[in-house]
Coordinates of C-alpha atoms in Angstrom, one line a residue:
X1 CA 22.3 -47.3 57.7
X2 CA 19.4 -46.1 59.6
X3 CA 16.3 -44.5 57.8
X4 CA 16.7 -41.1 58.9
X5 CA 20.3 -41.2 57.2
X6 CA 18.9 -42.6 54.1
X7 CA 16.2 -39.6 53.7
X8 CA 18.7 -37.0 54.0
X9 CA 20.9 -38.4 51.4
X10 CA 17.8 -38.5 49.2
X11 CA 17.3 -34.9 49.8
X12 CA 20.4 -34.2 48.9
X13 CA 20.9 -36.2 45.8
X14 CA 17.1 -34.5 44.4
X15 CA 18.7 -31.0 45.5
X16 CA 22.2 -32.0 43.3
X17 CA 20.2 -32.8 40.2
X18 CA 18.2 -29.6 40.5
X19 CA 21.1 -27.5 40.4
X20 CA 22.6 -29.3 37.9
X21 CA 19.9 -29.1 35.6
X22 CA 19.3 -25.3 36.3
X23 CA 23.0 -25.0 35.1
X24 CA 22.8 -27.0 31.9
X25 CA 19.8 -25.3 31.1
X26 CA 21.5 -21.5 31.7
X27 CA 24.4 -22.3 29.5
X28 CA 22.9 -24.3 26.6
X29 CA 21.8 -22.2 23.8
X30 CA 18.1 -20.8 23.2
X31 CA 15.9 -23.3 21.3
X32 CA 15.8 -22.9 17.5
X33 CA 12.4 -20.5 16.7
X34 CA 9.8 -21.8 14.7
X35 CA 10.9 -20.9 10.9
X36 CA 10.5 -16.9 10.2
X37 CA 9.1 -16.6 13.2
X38 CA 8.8 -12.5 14.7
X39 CA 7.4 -11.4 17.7
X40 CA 7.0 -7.4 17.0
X41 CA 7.3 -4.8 19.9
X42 CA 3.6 -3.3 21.4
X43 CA 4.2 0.4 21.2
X44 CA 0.6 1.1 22.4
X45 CA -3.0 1.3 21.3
X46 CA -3.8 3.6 18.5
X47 CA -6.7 6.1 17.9
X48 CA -8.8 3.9 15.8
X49 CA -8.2 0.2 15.0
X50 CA -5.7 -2.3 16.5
X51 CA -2.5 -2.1 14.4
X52 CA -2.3 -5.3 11.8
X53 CA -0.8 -8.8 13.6
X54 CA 2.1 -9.3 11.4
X55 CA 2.4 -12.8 9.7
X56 CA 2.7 -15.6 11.3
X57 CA 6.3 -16.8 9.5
X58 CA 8.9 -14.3 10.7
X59 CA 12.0 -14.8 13.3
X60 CA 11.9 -14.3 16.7
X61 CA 14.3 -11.7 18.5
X62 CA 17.4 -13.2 19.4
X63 CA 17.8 -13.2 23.3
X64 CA 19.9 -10.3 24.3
X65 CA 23.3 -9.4 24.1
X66 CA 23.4 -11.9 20.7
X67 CA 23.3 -9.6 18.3
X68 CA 21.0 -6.6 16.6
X69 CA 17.2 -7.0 15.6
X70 CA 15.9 -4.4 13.0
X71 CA 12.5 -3.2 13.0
X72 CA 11.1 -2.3 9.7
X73 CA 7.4 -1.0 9.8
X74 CA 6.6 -1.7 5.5
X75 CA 3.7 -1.3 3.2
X76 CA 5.4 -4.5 1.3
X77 CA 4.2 -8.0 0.7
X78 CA 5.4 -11.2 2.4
X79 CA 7.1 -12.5 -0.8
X80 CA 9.6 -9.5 -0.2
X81 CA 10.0 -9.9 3.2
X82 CA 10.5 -13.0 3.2
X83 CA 13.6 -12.6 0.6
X84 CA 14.8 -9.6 2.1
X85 CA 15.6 -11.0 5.2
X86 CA 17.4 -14.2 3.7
X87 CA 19.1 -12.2 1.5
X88 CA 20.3 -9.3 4.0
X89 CA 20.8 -11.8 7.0
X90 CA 23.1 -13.4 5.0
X91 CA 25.1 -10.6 4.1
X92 CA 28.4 -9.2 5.1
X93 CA 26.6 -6.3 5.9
X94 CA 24.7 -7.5 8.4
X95 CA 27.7 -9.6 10.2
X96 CA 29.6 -5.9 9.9
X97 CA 26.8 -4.4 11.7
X98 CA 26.2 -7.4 13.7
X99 CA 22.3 -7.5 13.1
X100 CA 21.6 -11.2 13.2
X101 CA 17.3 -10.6 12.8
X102 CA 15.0 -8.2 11.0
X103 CA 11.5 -8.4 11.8
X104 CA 9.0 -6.8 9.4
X105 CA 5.6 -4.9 10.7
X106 CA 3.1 -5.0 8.2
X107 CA 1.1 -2.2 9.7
X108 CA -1.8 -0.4 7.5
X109 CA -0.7 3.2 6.5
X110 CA -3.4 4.6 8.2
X111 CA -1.8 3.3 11.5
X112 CA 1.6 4.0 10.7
X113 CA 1.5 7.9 12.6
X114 CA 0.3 6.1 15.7
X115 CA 1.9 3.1 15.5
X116 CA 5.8 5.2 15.0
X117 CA 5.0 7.6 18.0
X118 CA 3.4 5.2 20.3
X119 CA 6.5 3.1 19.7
X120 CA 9.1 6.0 20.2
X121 CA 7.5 6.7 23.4
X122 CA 8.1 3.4 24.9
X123 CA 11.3 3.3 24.0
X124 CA 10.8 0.5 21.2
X125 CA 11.4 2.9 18.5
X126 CA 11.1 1.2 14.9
X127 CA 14.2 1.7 13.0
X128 CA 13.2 1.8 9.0
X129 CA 10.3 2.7 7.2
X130 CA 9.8 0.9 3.9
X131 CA 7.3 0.8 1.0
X132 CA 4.0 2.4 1.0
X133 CA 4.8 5.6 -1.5
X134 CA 5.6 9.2 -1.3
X135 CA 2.6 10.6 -0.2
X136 CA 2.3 8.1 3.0
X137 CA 6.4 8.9 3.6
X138 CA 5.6 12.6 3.4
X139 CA 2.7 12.5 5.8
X140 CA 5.3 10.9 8.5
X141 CA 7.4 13.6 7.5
X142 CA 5.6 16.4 8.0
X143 CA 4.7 15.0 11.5
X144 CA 8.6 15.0 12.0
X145 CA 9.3 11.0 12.4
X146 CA 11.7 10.9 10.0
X147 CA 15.5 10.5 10.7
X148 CA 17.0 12.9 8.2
X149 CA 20.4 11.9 6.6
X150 CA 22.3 15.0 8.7
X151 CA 26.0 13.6 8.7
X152 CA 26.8 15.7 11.3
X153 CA 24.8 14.5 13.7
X154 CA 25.0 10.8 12.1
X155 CA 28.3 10.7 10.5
X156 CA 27.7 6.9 9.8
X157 CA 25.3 7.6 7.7
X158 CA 27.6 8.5 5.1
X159 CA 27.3 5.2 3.7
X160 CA 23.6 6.1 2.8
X161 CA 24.8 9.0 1.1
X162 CA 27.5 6.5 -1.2
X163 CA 24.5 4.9 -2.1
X164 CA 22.4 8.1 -3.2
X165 CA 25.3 9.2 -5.4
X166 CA 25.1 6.2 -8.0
X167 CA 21.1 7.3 -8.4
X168 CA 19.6 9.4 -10.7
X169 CA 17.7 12.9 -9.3
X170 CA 14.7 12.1 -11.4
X171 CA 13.1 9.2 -13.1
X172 CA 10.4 10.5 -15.7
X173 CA 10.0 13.5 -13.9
X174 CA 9.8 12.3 -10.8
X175 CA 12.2 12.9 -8.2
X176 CA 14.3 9.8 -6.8
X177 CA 14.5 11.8 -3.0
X178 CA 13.4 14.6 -1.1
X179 CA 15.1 17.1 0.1
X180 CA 13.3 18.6 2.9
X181 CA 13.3 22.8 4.1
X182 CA 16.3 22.4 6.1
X183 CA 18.4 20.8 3.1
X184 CA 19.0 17.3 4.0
X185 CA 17.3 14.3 2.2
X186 CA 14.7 12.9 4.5
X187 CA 13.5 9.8 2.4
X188 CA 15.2 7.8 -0.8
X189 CA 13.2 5.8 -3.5
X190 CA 14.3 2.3 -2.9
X191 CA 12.1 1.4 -6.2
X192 CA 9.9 2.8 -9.1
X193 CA 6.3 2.7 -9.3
X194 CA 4.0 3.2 -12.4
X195 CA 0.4 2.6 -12.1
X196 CA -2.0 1.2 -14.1
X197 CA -4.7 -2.2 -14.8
X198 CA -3.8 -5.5 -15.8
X199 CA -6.0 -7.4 -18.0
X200 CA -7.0 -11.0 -18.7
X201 CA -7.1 -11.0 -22.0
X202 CA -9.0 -14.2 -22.4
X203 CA -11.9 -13.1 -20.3
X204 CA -12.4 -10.1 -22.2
X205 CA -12.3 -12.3 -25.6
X206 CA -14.6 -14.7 -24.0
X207 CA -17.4 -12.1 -23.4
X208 CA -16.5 -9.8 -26.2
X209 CA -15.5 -6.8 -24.3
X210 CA -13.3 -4.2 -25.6
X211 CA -9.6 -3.6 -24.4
X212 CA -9.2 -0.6 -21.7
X213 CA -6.7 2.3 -22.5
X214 CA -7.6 5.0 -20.1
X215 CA -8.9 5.1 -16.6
X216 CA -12.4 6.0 -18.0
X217 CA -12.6 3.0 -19.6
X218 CA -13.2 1.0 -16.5
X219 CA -16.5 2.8 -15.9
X220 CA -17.5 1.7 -19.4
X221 CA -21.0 0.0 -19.2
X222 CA -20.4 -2.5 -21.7
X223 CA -18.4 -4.3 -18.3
X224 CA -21.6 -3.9 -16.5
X225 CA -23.3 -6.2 -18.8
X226 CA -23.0 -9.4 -16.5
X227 CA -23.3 -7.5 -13.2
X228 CA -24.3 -8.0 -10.2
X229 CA -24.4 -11.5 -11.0
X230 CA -20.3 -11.4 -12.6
X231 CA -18.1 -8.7 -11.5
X232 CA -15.7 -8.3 -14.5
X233 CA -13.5 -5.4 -13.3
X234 CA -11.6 -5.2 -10.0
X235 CA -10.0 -2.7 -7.5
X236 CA -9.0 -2.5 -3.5
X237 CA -10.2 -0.6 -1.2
X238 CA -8.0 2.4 -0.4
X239 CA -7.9 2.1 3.0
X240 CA -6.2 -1.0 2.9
X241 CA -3.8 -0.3 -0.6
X242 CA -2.0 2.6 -0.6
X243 CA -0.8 1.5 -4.4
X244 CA -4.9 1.8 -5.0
X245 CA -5.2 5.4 -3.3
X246 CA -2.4 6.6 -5.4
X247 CA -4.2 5.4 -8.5
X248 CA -7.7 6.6 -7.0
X249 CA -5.7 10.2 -6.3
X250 CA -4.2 9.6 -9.9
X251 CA -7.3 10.3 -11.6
X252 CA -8.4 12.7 -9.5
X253 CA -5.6 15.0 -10.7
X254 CA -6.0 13.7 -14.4
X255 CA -9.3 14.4 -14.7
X256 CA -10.1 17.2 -12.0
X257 CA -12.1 17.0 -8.9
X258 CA -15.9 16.8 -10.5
X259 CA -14.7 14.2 -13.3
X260 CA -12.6 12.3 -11.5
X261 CA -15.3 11.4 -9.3
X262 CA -17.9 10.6 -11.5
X263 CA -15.1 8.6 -12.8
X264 CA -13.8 6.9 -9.5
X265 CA -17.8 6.5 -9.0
X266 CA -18.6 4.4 -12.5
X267 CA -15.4 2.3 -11.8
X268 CA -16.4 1.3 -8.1
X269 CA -20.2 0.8 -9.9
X270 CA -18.0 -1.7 -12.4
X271 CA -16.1 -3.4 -9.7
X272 CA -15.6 -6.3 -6.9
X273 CA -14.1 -4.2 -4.3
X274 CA -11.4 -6.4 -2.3
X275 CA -9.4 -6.3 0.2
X276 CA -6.0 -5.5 -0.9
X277 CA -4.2 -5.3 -4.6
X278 CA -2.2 -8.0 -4.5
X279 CA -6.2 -10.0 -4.2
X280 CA -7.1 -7.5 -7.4
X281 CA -3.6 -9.2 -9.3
X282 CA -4.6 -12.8 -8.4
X283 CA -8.0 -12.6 -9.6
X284 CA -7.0 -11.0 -12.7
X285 CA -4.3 -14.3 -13.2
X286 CA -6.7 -16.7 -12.2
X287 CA -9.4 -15.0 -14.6
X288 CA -11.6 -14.3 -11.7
X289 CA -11.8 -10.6 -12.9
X290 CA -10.5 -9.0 -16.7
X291 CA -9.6 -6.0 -15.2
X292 CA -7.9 -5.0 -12.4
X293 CA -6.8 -1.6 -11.2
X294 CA -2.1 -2.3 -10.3
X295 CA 0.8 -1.2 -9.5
X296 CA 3.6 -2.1 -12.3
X297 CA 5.0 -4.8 -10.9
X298 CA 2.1 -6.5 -9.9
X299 CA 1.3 -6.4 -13.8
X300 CA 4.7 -7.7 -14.4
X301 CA 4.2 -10.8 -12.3
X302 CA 1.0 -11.3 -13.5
X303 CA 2.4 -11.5 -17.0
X304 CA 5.0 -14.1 -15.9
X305 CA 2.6 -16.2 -14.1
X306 CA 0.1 -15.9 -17.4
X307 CA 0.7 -15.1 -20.9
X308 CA -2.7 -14.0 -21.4
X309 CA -2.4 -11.1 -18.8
X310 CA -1.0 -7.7 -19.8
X311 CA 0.0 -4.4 -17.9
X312 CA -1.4 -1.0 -19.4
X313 CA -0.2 2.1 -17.8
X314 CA -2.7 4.7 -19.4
X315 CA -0.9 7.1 -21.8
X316 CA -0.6 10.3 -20.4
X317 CA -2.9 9.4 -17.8
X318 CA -0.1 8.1 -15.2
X319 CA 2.4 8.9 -13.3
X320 CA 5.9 7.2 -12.4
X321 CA 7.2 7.9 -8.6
X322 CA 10.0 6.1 -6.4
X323 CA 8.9 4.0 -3.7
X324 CA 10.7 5.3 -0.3
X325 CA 12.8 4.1 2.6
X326 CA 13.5 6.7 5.6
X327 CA 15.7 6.5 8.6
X328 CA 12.9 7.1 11.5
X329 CA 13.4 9.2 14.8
X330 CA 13.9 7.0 18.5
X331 CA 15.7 4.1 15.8
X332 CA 17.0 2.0 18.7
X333 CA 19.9 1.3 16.4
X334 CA 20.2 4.2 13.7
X335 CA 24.2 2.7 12.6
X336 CA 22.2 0.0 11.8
X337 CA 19.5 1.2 10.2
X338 CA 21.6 3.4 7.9
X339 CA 23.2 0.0 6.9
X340 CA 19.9 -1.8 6.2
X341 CA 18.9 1.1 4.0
X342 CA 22.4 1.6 2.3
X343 CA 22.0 -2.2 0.9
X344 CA 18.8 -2.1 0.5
X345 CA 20.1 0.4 -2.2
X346 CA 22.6 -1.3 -3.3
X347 CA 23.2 -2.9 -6.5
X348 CA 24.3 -6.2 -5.4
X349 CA 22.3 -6.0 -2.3
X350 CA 18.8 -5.0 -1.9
X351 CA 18.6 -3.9 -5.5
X352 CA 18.7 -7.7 -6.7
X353 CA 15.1 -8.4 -4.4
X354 CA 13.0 -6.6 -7.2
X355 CA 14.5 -8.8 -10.2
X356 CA 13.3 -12.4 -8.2
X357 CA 10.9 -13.5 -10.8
X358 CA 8.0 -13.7 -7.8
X359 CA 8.6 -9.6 -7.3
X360 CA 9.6 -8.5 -10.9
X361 CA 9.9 -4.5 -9.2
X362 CA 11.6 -1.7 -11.2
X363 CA 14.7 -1.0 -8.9
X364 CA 16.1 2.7 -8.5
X365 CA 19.5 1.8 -9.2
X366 CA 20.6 1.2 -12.9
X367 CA 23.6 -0.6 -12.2
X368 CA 21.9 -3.5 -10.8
X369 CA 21.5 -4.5 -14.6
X370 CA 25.3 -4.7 -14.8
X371 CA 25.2 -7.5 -12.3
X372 CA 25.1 -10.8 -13.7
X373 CA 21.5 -11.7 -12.2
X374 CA 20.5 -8.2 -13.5
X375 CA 21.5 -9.2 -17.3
X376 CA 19.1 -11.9 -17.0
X377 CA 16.5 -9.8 -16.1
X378 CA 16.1 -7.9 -20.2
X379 CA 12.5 -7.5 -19.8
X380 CA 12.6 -5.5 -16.2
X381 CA 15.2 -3.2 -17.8
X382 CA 13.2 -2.9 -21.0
X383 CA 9.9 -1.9 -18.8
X384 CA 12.1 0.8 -17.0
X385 CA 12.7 2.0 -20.2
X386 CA 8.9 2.1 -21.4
X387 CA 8.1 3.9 -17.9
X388 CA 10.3 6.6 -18.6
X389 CA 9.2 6.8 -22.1
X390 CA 5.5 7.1 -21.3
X391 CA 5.2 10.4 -20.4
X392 CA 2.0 10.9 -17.7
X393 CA 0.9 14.1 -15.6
X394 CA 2.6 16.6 -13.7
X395 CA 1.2 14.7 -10.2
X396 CA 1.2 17.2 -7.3
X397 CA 2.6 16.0 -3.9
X398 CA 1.6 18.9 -1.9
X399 CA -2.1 18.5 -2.9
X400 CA -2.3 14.8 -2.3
X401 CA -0.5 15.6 1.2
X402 CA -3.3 17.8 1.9
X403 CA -6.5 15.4 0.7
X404 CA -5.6 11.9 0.9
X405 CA -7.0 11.6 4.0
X406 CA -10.0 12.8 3.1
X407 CA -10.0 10.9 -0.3
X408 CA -10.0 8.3 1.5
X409 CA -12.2 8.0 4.1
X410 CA -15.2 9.3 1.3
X411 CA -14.6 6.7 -0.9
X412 CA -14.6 4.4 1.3
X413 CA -17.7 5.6 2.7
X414 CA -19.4 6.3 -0.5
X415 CA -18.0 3.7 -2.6
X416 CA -17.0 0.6 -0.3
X417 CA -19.7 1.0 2.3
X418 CA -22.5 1.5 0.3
X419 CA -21.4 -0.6 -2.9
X420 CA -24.2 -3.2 -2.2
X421 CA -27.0 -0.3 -2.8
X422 CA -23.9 1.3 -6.1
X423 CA -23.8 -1.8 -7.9
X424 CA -27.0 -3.1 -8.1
X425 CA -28.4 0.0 -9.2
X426 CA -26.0 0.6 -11.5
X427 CA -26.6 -2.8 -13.4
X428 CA -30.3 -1.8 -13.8
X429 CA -29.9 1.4 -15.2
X430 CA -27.6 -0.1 -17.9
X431 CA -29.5 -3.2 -18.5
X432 CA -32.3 -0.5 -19.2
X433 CA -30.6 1.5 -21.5
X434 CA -29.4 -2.1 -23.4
X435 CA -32.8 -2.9 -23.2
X436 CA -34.1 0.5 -25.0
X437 CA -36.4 0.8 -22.2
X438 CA -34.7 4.2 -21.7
X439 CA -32.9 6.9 -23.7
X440 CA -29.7 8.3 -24.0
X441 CA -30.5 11.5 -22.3
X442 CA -32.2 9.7 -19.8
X443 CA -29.6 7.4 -19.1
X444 CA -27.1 10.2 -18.9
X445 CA -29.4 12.0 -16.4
X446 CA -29.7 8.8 -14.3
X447 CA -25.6 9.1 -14.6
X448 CA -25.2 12.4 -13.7
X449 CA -27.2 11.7 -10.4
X450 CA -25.6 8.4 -9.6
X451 CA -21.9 10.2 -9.2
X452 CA -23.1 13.7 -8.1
X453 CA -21.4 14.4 -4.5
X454 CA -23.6 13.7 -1.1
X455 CA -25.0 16.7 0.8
X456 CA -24.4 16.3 4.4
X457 CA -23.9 18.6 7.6
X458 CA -20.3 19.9 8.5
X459 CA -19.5 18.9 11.9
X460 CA -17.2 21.8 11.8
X461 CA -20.0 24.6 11.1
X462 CA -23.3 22.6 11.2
X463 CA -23.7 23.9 7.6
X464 CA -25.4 21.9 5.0
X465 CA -21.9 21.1 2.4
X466 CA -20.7 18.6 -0.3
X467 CA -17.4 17.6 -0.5
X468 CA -15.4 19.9 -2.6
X469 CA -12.0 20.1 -3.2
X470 CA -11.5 22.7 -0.5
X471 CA -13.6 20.8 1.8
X472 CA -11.6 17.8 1.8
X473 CA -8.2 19.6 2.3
X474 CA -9.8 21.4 5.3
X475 CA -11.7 18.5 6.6
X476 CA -8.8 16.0 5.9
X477 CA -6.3 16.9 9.1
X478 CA -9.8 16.8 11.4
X479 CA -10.6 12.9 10.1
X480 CA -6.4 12.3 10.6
X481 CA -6.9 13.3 14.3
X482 CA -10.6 13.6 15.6
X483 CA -12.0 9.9 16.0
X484 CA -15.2 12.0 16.8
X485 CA -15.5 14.2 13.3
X486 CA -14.4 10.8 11.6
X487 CA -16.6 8.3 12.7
X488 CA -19.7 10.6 12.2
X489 CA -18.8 11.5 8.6
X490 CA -18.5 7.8 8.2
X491 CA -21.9 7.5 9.2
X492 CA -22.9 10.4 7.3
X493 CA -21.5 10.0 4.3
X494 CA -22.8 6.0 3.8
X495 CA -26.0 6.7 4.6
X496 CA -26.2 9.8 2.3
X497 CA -24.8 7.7 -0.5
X498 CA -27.2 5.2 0.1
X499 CA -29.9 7.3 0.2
X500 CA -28.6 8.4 -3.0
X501 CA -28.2 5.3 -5.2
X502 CA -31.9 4.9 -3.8
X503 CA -33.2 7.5 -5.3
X504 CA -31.5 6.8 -8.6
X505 CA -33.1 3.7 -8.5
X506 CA -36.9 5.2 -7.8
X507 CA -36.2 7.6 -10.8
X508 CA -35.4 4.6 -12.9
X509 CA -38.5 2.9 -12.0
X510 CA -40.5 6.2 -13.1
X511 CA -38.3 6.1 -16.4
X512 CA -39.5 2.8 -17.1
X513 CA -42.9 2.7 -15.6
X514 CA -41.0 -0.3 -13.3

């Protein structure tokens, strides 16, 4: 055979085996993802910061045409993700539905507006919202990206509905849904939330400190003691906690506006500020910190993971509210949304998440403790009962709609920004006053002044101001939606603060002769 023969059959044989392999690799199936794996869908930029990468260890979409993938945008932790979706994936809801992957978006609530519409508009609506309290579900709300449970329009969301007739309207006074203006329920508590501090109880025995019962204990100086150098009480910072903002907004309606600031101010003075409140529970069970400002069930792990730690809610200084999930508008699947959220409601479905020893939640439904895992579970029914028990204040929804914003974005300014210039000032005047080198009407003056309100210019007016109650509910929908009127009251409000604590510390030294 000559060589020009022997070339072409070459050619063909190479051109054989490359079809061949383009076949086998069309029909085999796609390679197993790297364990909880997600990729997450990029509904655009938003107005301020990037939205939050989501963890690493989530599930990748299937290919198409396999089966449905659930978006759930969520305020929770990994811990419940992660048993969520091995729990519901394995579900006969889920094969019903055919939803074979849920990926979770840990997105920070001030992103969440954004982050929904930007979404929507690409046509890679998210499907469920989950976790991240009332007051976050109600802002969405009002800007109309909730999905309300209208069975006309939805009639397969009667299943939903089955699931909200086996809860209770109210849970210590709180309700377990709302029910928005045109008579539909918009958003259901998938859990309850009290709020409170856990303590290390062998820290505060160590240094002698005395036990905490009310929110104004945690500005009590005798924690101050070992500061800056030991930071014996702990909090988050509220824009990245929304269970810390409800407590921050918490004592702001239990003590009034002027209190509750000094209040909020003394406790930031106290406090190492961190990230995010499940870093405030670690510290406290790793006896970091003896104090630390939580949400219930965050005190009830704490306690399981450490005898010496125990969960206070304040008497009659709390609150008990349900946690929500909500249907959202442009769900690329709403049949199966309404599914998700039906066992997430469940009581031997989603309901039997918050009982895992690693998540210890109060669930919404009571008949999850007539399931044989929810018999095991004594001391989670026995804290229900306690929360419901404990009484707390009339908390108003409408008003923390209207401020949170605003209550935010201050403190953070005020209290996170320019806690370097707080704290240190705060440890002197006390350390003075221990030190008799001051008196007590001196040291209350140096008080008073430390936690009086900033003056600063209204970008709205150009009006010399401090932020009053009715300033903050008129300034709080301008910082939601003017990245200009935000970023300069940032600015404004940091460097007034600092200049403040400054000055608090120049009157000490003239006190003192320092």
């Amino acid at each position: 055979m000559n060589s020009k023969v022997l070339l072409v059959l070459a050619v063909l044989v190479l051109v054989a085996l490359g079809v061949a392999l383009v076949v086998l690799q069309q029909k085999a199936p796609p390679s197993a993802p790297p364990a909880n794996q997600t990729q997450q869908p990029s509904p655009g930029p938003v107005n301020q910061t990037p939205p939050t990468k989501p963890p690493a260890n989530q599930t990748q979409q299937p290919p198409a045409g396999e089966g449905i993938t659930l978006y759930v945008i969520t305020r929770h932790e990994q811990t419940i993700q992660d048993l969520t979706r091995t729990m519901f994936l394995s579900s006969s809801v889920a094969k019903k539905y055919n939803i074979k992957n849920i990926v979770f978006l840990p997105i920070n609530a001030e992103q969440w507006p954004d982050y929904i519409k930007n979404a929507a508009q690409k046509g890679q609506g998210i499907d469920v919202a989950w976790g991240g309290g009332p007051t976050l579900f109600n802002l969405i709300d009002d800007m109309g990206l909730i999905e309300p449970i209208d069975l006309d329009k939805h009639p397969e969301f009667k299943i939903v509905m089955d699931e909200v007739a086996k809860l209770p309207k109210t849970i210590a006074g709180a309700e377990t849904y709302k029910v928005g203006s045109d008579g539909k329920i918009h958003w259901i508590g998938a859990s309850v939330s009290s709020f409170g501090f856990t303590v290390n109880r062998d820290l505060l025995n160590r240094y002698k400190l005395p036990m905490p019962q009310r929110w104004a204990d945690l500005g009590n100086p005798a924690y101050a003691v070992t500061l800056p150098a030991l930071q014996l009480v702990g909090i988050a910072d509220p824009t990245m906690s929304t269970s810390n903002t409800r407590i921050f907004e918490i004592i702001l309606q239990a003590y009034g506006w002027d209190k509750g600031w000094r209040t909020l101010t003394l406790i930031a003075a106290n406090s190492k500020i961190f990230s995010g409140s499940s870093d405030v529970r670690d510290a406290v069970i790793r006896g970091d910190i003896a104090i630390g400002t939580t949400i219930d069930f965050y005190g009830y792990t704490a306690q399981q993971q450490n005898p010496s730690c125990l969960y206070i809610i304040p008497p009659g200084e709390s609150i008990v509210n349900a946690d929500p999930i909500a249907i959202l508008k442009g769900s690329r699947h709403p049949e199966a949304a309404a599914a998700f959220v039906a066992w997430v409601l469940n009581e031997t479905g989603g309901q039997l998440v918050w009982l895992d020893p690693n998540i210890n939640r109060l669930p919404i439904n009571p008949r999850v403790f007539d399931t044989p895992q929810g018999a095991r579970r004594p001391d989670l029914k026995k804290a229900l009962e306690d929360v419901i028990n404990a009484g707390g204040i009339a908390f108003n929804e409408s008003l923390s709609s209207a401020w949170v914003t605003a209550v935010v974005d201050y403190f953070k300014a005020t209290l996170v920004n320019a806690h370097d210039d707080l704290q240190p000032v705060w440890a002197q005047i006390v350390k003075a006053y221990r030190d008799k080198k001051i008196t007590e009407a001196q040291f209350q003056q140096l008080v008073t002044q430390l936690t009086d309100f900033v003056t600063f210019t209204d970008p709205l007016t150009g009006q010399q101001t401090t932020f009053t109650l009715d300033y903050a509910i008129k300034i709080s929908p301008k910082l939601a939606s003017d990245p200009s009127i935000y970023q300069r009251l940032m600015n404004d409000w940091t460097s007034a603060a600092r200049a403040k604590y400054l000055k608090v510390q120049s009157l000490l030294k003239q006190m003192t002769g320092g």
